[in-house]
C-alpha positions as a LaTeX table, in Angstrom:
\begin{tabular}{lrrr}
\hline
Residue & $x$ (\AA) & $y$ (\AA) & $z$ (\AA) \\
\hline
Met1 & 8.66 & 19.30 & 7.20 \\
Thr2 & 8.80 & 21.13 & 10.54 \\
Lys3 & 8.79 & 19.90 & 14.14 \\
Glu4 & 5.09 & 20.86 & 14.30 \\
Asp5 & 4.40 & 18.16 & 11.65 \\
Leu6 & 6.10 & 15.47 & 13.74 \\
Val7 & 3.93 & 12.50 & 14.79 \\
Ile8 & 5.56 & 10.87 & 17.84 \\
Leu9 & 4.48 & 7.32 & 18.69 \\
Tyr10 & 6.82 & 6.82 & 21.66 \\
Glu11 & 9.64 & 8.65 & 23.39 \\
Asp12 & 11.88 & 8.14 & 26.42 \\
Asn13 & 15.45 & 9.14 & 27.36 \\
His14 & 16.96 & 6.59 & 25.00 \\
Leu15 & 14.88 & 6.54 & 21.84 \\
Ile16 & 12.12 & 8.19 & 19.88 \\
Val17 & 9.68 & 6.43 & 17.53 \\
Val18 & 7.98 & 8.56 & 14.87 \\
Leu19 & 5.88 & 8.39 & 11.73 \\
Lys20 & 7.85 & 9.03 & 8.55 \\
Pro21 & 5.57 & 10.73 & 6.02 \\
Gln22 & 5.68 & 9.56 & 2.42 \\
Met23 & 7.87 & 11.64 & 0.09 \\
Thr24 & 9.96 & 12.92 & 3.01 \\
Ala25 & 13.63 & 11.88 & 3.13 \\
Cys26 & 14.54 & 9.99 & 6.31 \\
Cys27 & 17.93 & 11.75 & 6.56 \\
Pro28 & 19.88 & 14.53 & 4.83 \\
Asp29 & 20.82 & 13.88 & 1.20 \\
Glu30 & 22.25 & 15.73 & $-1.78$ \\
Ser31 & 18.83 & 17.28 & $-2.55$ \\
Gly32 & 19.06 & 19.51 & 0.51 \\
Asp33 & 15.32 & 18.98 & 1.13 \\
Ser34 & 13.90 & 19.05 & 4.66 \\
Asn35 & 14.11 & 15.59 & 6.19 \\
Leu36 & 12.91 & 13.57 & 9.16 \\
Phe37 & 16.30 & 13.25 & 10.88 \\
Asp38 & 16.88 & 17.01 & 11.06 \\
Thr39 & 13.26 & 17.59 & 12.09 \\
Val40 & 13.55 & 15.17 & 15.04 \\
Lys41 & 16.86 & 16.80 & 16.07 \\
Glu42 & 15.23 & 20.23 & 16.02 \\
Tyr43 & 12.29 & 18.91 & 18.07 \\
Ile44 & 14.68 & 17.56 & 20.74 \\
Arg45 & 16.76 & 20.76 & 20.74 \\
Val46 & 13.75 & 23.02 & 21.26 \\
Thr47 & 11.71 & 20.75 & 23.57 \\
Tyr48 & 14.56 & 20.05 & 25.98 \\
Asn49 & 16.37 & 23.38 & 25.50 \\
Lys50 & 19.55 & 21.59 & 24.40 \\
Gln51 & 22.63 & 23.69 & 23.78 \\
Gly52 & 25.13 & 22.84 & 21.03 \\
Asn53 & 24.86 & 19.82 & 18.77 \\
Val54 & 22.01 & 17.40 & 19.56 \\
Phe55 & 22.87 & 13.69 & 19.30 \\
Leu56 & 20.53 & 11.56 & 17.21 \\
Gly57 & 21.36 & 8.08 & 15.95 \\
Leu58 & 20.08 & 6.87 & 12.57 \\
Val59 & 19.43 & 3.15 & 13.13 \\
His60 & 17.59 & 2.21 & 9.91 \\
Arg61 & 16.23 & 3.86 & 6.78 \\
Leu62 & 13.08 & 4.05 & 4.70 \\
Asp63 & 13.07 & 5.13 & 1.05 \\
Arg64 & 11.71 & 8.62 & 0.42 \\
Pro65 & 8.42 & 7.39 & $-1.17$ \\
Thr66 & 7.78 & 4.93 & 1.70 \\
Gly67 & 5.89 & 5.98 & 4.83 \\
Gly68 & 5.61 & 4.31 & 8.21 \\
Val69 & 7.31 & 3.65 & 11.54 \\
Met70 & 10.90 & 4.72 & 12.24 \\
Val71 & 12.97 & 4.65 & 15.43 \\
Phe72 & 15.88 & 6.97 & 16.19 \\
Ala73 & 18.34 & 6.66 & 19.10 \\
Lys74 & 18.75 & 9.60 & 21.49 \\
Thr75 & 22.02 & 8.35 & 23.04 \\
Ser76 & 25.15 & 6.80 & 21.55 \\
Lys77 & 24.70 & 3.71 & 23.75 \\
Ala78 & 21.16 & 3.19 & 22.46 \\
Ala79 & 22.35 & 3.76 & 18.89 \\
Ala80 & 25.08 & 1.11 & 19.21 \\
Arg81 & 22.74 & $-1.46$ & 20.76 \\
Leu82 & 19.92 & $-0.87$ & 18.28 \\
Ser83 & 22.35 & $-1.03$ & 15.35 \\
Glu84 & 23.67 & $-4.33$ & 16.68 \\
Gln85 & 20.11 & $-5.65$ & 16.94 \\
Met86 & 19.42 & $-4.53$ & 13.40 \\
Lys87 & 22.56 & $-6.30$ & 12.15 \\
Asn88 & 21.69 & $-9.51$ & 14.00 \\
Gly89 & 18.08 & $-9.67$ & 12.81 \\
Gly90 & 16.59 & $-8.52$ & 16.10 \\
Phe91 & 14.26 & $-6.07$ & 14.38 \\
Glu92 & 10.97 & $-7.38$ & 13.01 \\
Lys93 & 9.91 & $-5.15$ & 10.12 \\
Lys94 & 6.53 & $-5.58$ & 8.42 \\
Tyr95 & 5.13 & $-3.71$ & 5.44 \\
Tyr96 & 1.90 & $-3.44$ & 3.54 \\
Ala97 & 2.24 & $-3.18$ & $-0.23$ \\
Val98 & $-0.42$ & $-2.92$ & $-2.90$ \\
Leu99 & 0.74 & $-4.97$ & $-5.86$ \\
Val100 & $-0.33$ & $-4.67$ & $-9.49$ \\
Gly101 & $-1.64$ & $-8.14$ & $-10.29$ \\
Ser102 & $-1.53$ & $-11.01$ & $-7.83$ \\
Pro103 & 1.17 & $-13.67$ & $-7.38$ \\
Asn104 & 0.30 & $-17.29$ & $-8.24$ \\
Lys105 & 1.16 & $-18.29$ & $-4.67$ \\
Lys106 & $-0.86$ & $-16.38$ & $-2.10$ \\
Lys107 & 1.77 & $-17.00$ & 0.56 \\
Ala108 & 5.48 & $-17.55$ & $-0.11$ \\
Thr109 & 9.09 & $-16.62$ & 0.61 \\
Leu110 & 11.04 & $-14.72$ & $-2.04$ \\
Glu111 & 14.80 & $-15.18$ & $-2.12$ \\
Asn112 & 17.06 & $-13.40$ & $-4.61$ \\
Tyr113 & 20.49 & $-11.92$ & $-4.98$ \\
Leu114 & 20.39 & $-8.18$ & $-5.61$ \\
Arg115 & 22.98 & $-5.78$ & $-6.92$ \\
Lys116 & 22.88 & $-2.00$ & $-6.76$ \\
Asn117 & 23.93 & 0.23 & $-9.63$ \\
Ser118 & 25.16 & 3.34 & $-7.79$ \\
Val119 & 25.32 & 5.39 & $-10.98$ \\
Asn120 & 21.53 & 5.42 & $-11.49$ \\
Asn121 & 20.53 & 4.28 & $-7.95$ \\
Thr122 & 18.74 & 1.23 & $-9.33$ \\
Val123 & 18.78 & $-2.30$ & $-7.92$ \\
Tyr124 & 18.36 & $-5.43$ & $-9.97$ \\
Val125 & 18.19 & $-9.21$ & $-9.49$ \\
Cys126 & 21.48 & $-10.92$ & $-10.28$ \\
Thr127 & 23.31 & $-14.22$ & $-9.82$ \\
Gln128 & 24.99 & $-15.18$ & $-6.56$ \\
Thr129 & 28.44 & $-15.01$ & $-8.16$ \\
Glu130 & 28.07 & $-11.49$ & $-9.55$ \\
Glu131 & 30.31 & $-8.90$ & $-7.92$ \\
Gly132 & 28.42 & $-6.89$ & $-5.30$ \\
Ala133 & 25.57 & $-9.42$ & $-5.08$ \\
Lys134 & 23.71 & $-9.39$ & $-1.75$ \\
Phe135 & 21.24 & $-11.98$ & $-0.53$ \\
Ala136 & 17.66 & $-10.71$ & $-0.04$ \\
Ala137 & 14.71 & $-12.54$ & 1.53 \\
Leu138 & 11.14 & $-11.70$ & 2.47 \\
Asp139 & 7.87 & $-13.46$ & 3.29 \\
Tyr140 & 4.61 & $-12.25$ & 1.80 \\
Glu141 & 0.96 & $-13.13$ & 2.24 \\
Ile142 & $-1.83$ & $-11.80$ & 0.03 \\
Lys143 & $-4.62$ & $-10.52$ & 2.29 \\
Glu144 & $-7.11$ & $-9.25$ & $-0.27$ \\
Glu145 & $-7.54$ & $-8.81$ & $-4.04$ \\
Lys146 & $-9.57$ & $-6.12$ & $-5.74$ \\
Asn147 & $-9.68$ & $-4.39$ & $-9.17$ \\
Gly148 & $-6.60$ & $-6.22$ & $-10.41$ \\
Leu149 & $-4.62$ & $-5.20$ & $-7.32$ \\
Ala150 & $-3.51$ & $-7.26$ & $-4.32$ \\
Leu151 & $-2.82$ & $-6.21$ & $-0.73$ \\
Ala152 & 0.34 & $-7.96$ & 0.48 \\
Asp153 & 1.51 & $-8.28$ & 4.08 \\
Ile154 & 5.31 & $-8.49$ & 3.90 \\
Lys155 & 7.90 & $-9.44$ & 6.51 \\
Leu156 & 11.48 & $-8.50$ & 5.68 \\
His157 & 14.37 & $-10.81$ & 6.60 \\
Thr158 & 17.03 & $-8.57$ & 5.04 \\
Gly159 & 17.11 & $-4.82$ & 4.53 \\
Arg160 & 18.40 & $-4.25$ & 1.02 \\
Thr161 & 17.91 & $-1.04$ & $-0.94$ \\
His162 & 14.55 & $-1.08$ & $-2.80$ \\
Gln163 & 14.24 & $-4.75$ & $-1.80$ \\
Ile164 & 10.45 & $-5.11$ & $-1.72$ \\
Arg165 & 10.03 & $-3.15$ & $-4.94$ \\
Val166 & 12.64 & $-5.20$ & $-6.83$ \\
Gln167 & 11.58 & $-8.61$ & $-5.53$ \\
Thr168 & 7.86 & $-8.11$ & $-6.20$ \\
Ala169 & 8.63 & $-6.72$ & $-9.68$ \\
Ala170 & 10.72 & $-9.86$ & $-10.31$ \\
Ile171 & 7.55 & $-11.99$ & $-9.93$ \\
Asn172 & 5.70 & $-9.62$ & $-12.28$ \\
Cys173 & 3.67 & $-7.98$ & $-9.48$ \\
Pro174 & 5.27 & $-4.56$ & $-9.01$ \\
Val175 & 4.24 & $-2.20$ & $-6.24$ \\
Tyr176 & 1.46 & 0.22 & $-7.22$ \\
Gly177 & 2.95 & 3.61 & $-8.12$ \\
Asp178 & 6.44 & 2.23 & $-8.79$ \\
Met179 & 7.50 & 3.87 & $-12.06$ \\
Arg180 & 11.12 & 2.76 & $-11.62$ \\
Tyr181 & 10.60 & $-1.00$ & $-11.39$ \\
Gly182 & 7.02 & $-1.43$ & $-12.61$ \\
Gly183 & 7.88 & $-1.83$ & $-16.29$ \\
Glu184 & 4.86 & $-2.33$ & $-18.54$ \\
Lys185 & 2.63 & $-2.89$ & $-15.50$ \\
Ala186 & 3.59 & 0.41 & $-13.84$ \\
Val187 & 0.62 & 2.37 & $-12.49$ \\
Lys188 & 1.04 & 6.08 & $-11.83$ \\
Gly189 & 0.31 & 7.26 & $-8.30$ \\
Lys190 & 1.87 & 7.51 & $-4.87$ \\
Leu191 & 4.00 & 4.45 & $-4.09$ \\
Ala192 & 1.77 & 2.01 & $-2.16$ \\
Leu193 & 4.44 & 0.75 & 0.25 \\
Trp194 & 4.06 & 1.31 & 3.99 \\
Ala195 & 6.20 & 0.20 & 6.96 \\
Tyr196 & 3.30 & $-0.51$ & 9.30 \\
Ser197 & 4.93 & $-2.54$ & 12.09 \\
Leu198 & 8.26 & $-2.38$ & 13.90 \\
Arg199 & 9.24 & $-4.66$ & 16.77 \\
Phe200 & 12.56 & $-4.58$ & 18.66 \\
Thr201 & 14.05 & $-4.88$ & 22.13 \\
His202 & 14.53 & $-1.72$ & 24.19 \\
Pro203 & 18.29 & $-1.00$ & 24.27 \\
Thr204 & 18.47 & $-0.53$ & 28.06 \\
Thr205 & 15.41 & $-2.14$ & 29.68 \\
Gly206 & 15.34 & $-5.27$ & 27.49 \\
Glu207 & 11.58 & $-4.86$ & 27.08 \\
Ser208 & 10.02 & $-6.00$ & 23.78 \\
Leu209 & 8.49 & $-2.98$ & 22.02 \\
Lys210 & 6.11 & $-3.07$ & 19.06 \\
Phe211 & 4.68 & $-0.13$ & 17.16 \\
Ile212 & 1.97 & $-0.24$ & 14.50 \\
Ile213 & 0.71 & 2.56 & 12.30 \\
Glu214 & $-1.65$ & 1.92 & 9.40 \\
Pro215 & $-1.37$ & 3.42 & 5.92 \\
Pro216 & $-3.59$ & 6.39 & 4.99 \\
Lys217 & $-6.98$ & 4.68 & 4.59 \\
Asp218 & $-8.56$ & 7.54 & 2.66 \\
Glu219 & $-5.94$ & 7.51 & $-0.09$ \\
Thr220 & $-5.82$ & 5.53 & $-3.34$ \\
Pro221 & $-5.17$ & 2.60 & $-3.53$ \\
Trp222 & $-5.30$ & 1.86 & 0.24 \\
Lys223 & $-8.98$ & 2.79 & 0.45 \\
Leu224 & $-9.87$ & $-0.21$ & $-1.73$ \\
Phe225 & $-8.86$ & $-2.63$ & 1.03 \\
Glu226 & $-9.95$ & $-3.57$ & 4.55 \\
Ile227 & $-6.83$ & $-2.93$ & 6.61 \\
\hline
\end{tabular}
């Protein structure tokens, strides 16, 4: 992606909030593909005629297939304060996911221990005593059901790798388009997982900020639902 593709939701001297497109990496990785982090840095460099290395703080991440709201810090002070908020649960992160099938409970909290296999970059549910086990929790509420699919509104309490995908697959309702964790219920298509709402406290003013951006309504399977 280029800086011309950038969708900016909010910007001031301390932070910048942008839309992360699906299938775009949020930061540089071994693939060498263009990514959101470098694109935002280039935007700042050109827009404000910055010389030398531009500072940009990566505060949180979204998986490559996931789209939605992301915030980056423009100063080291903002980066430290936002990272502290993130660590202490000060960020409210909400997602929409289209699930294959519908959970028995239309509203519930999922709690698991997850472990990451770094060799194949896959996460799985494990026991609390297993080495590397990390606690994961989320709340979900089913908003609508159609054609064997369910629209879930999800609030994250922890930010584990692939958390939503692994926890919904563990209740036999994998995310639409998830070929990694979907198993026999996997449906081919773009991953239907979208970070639609982000709320946090401004690192210098203390103001509560909330940003919402809806998933692409004209795309399958989002277009099936009233969002």
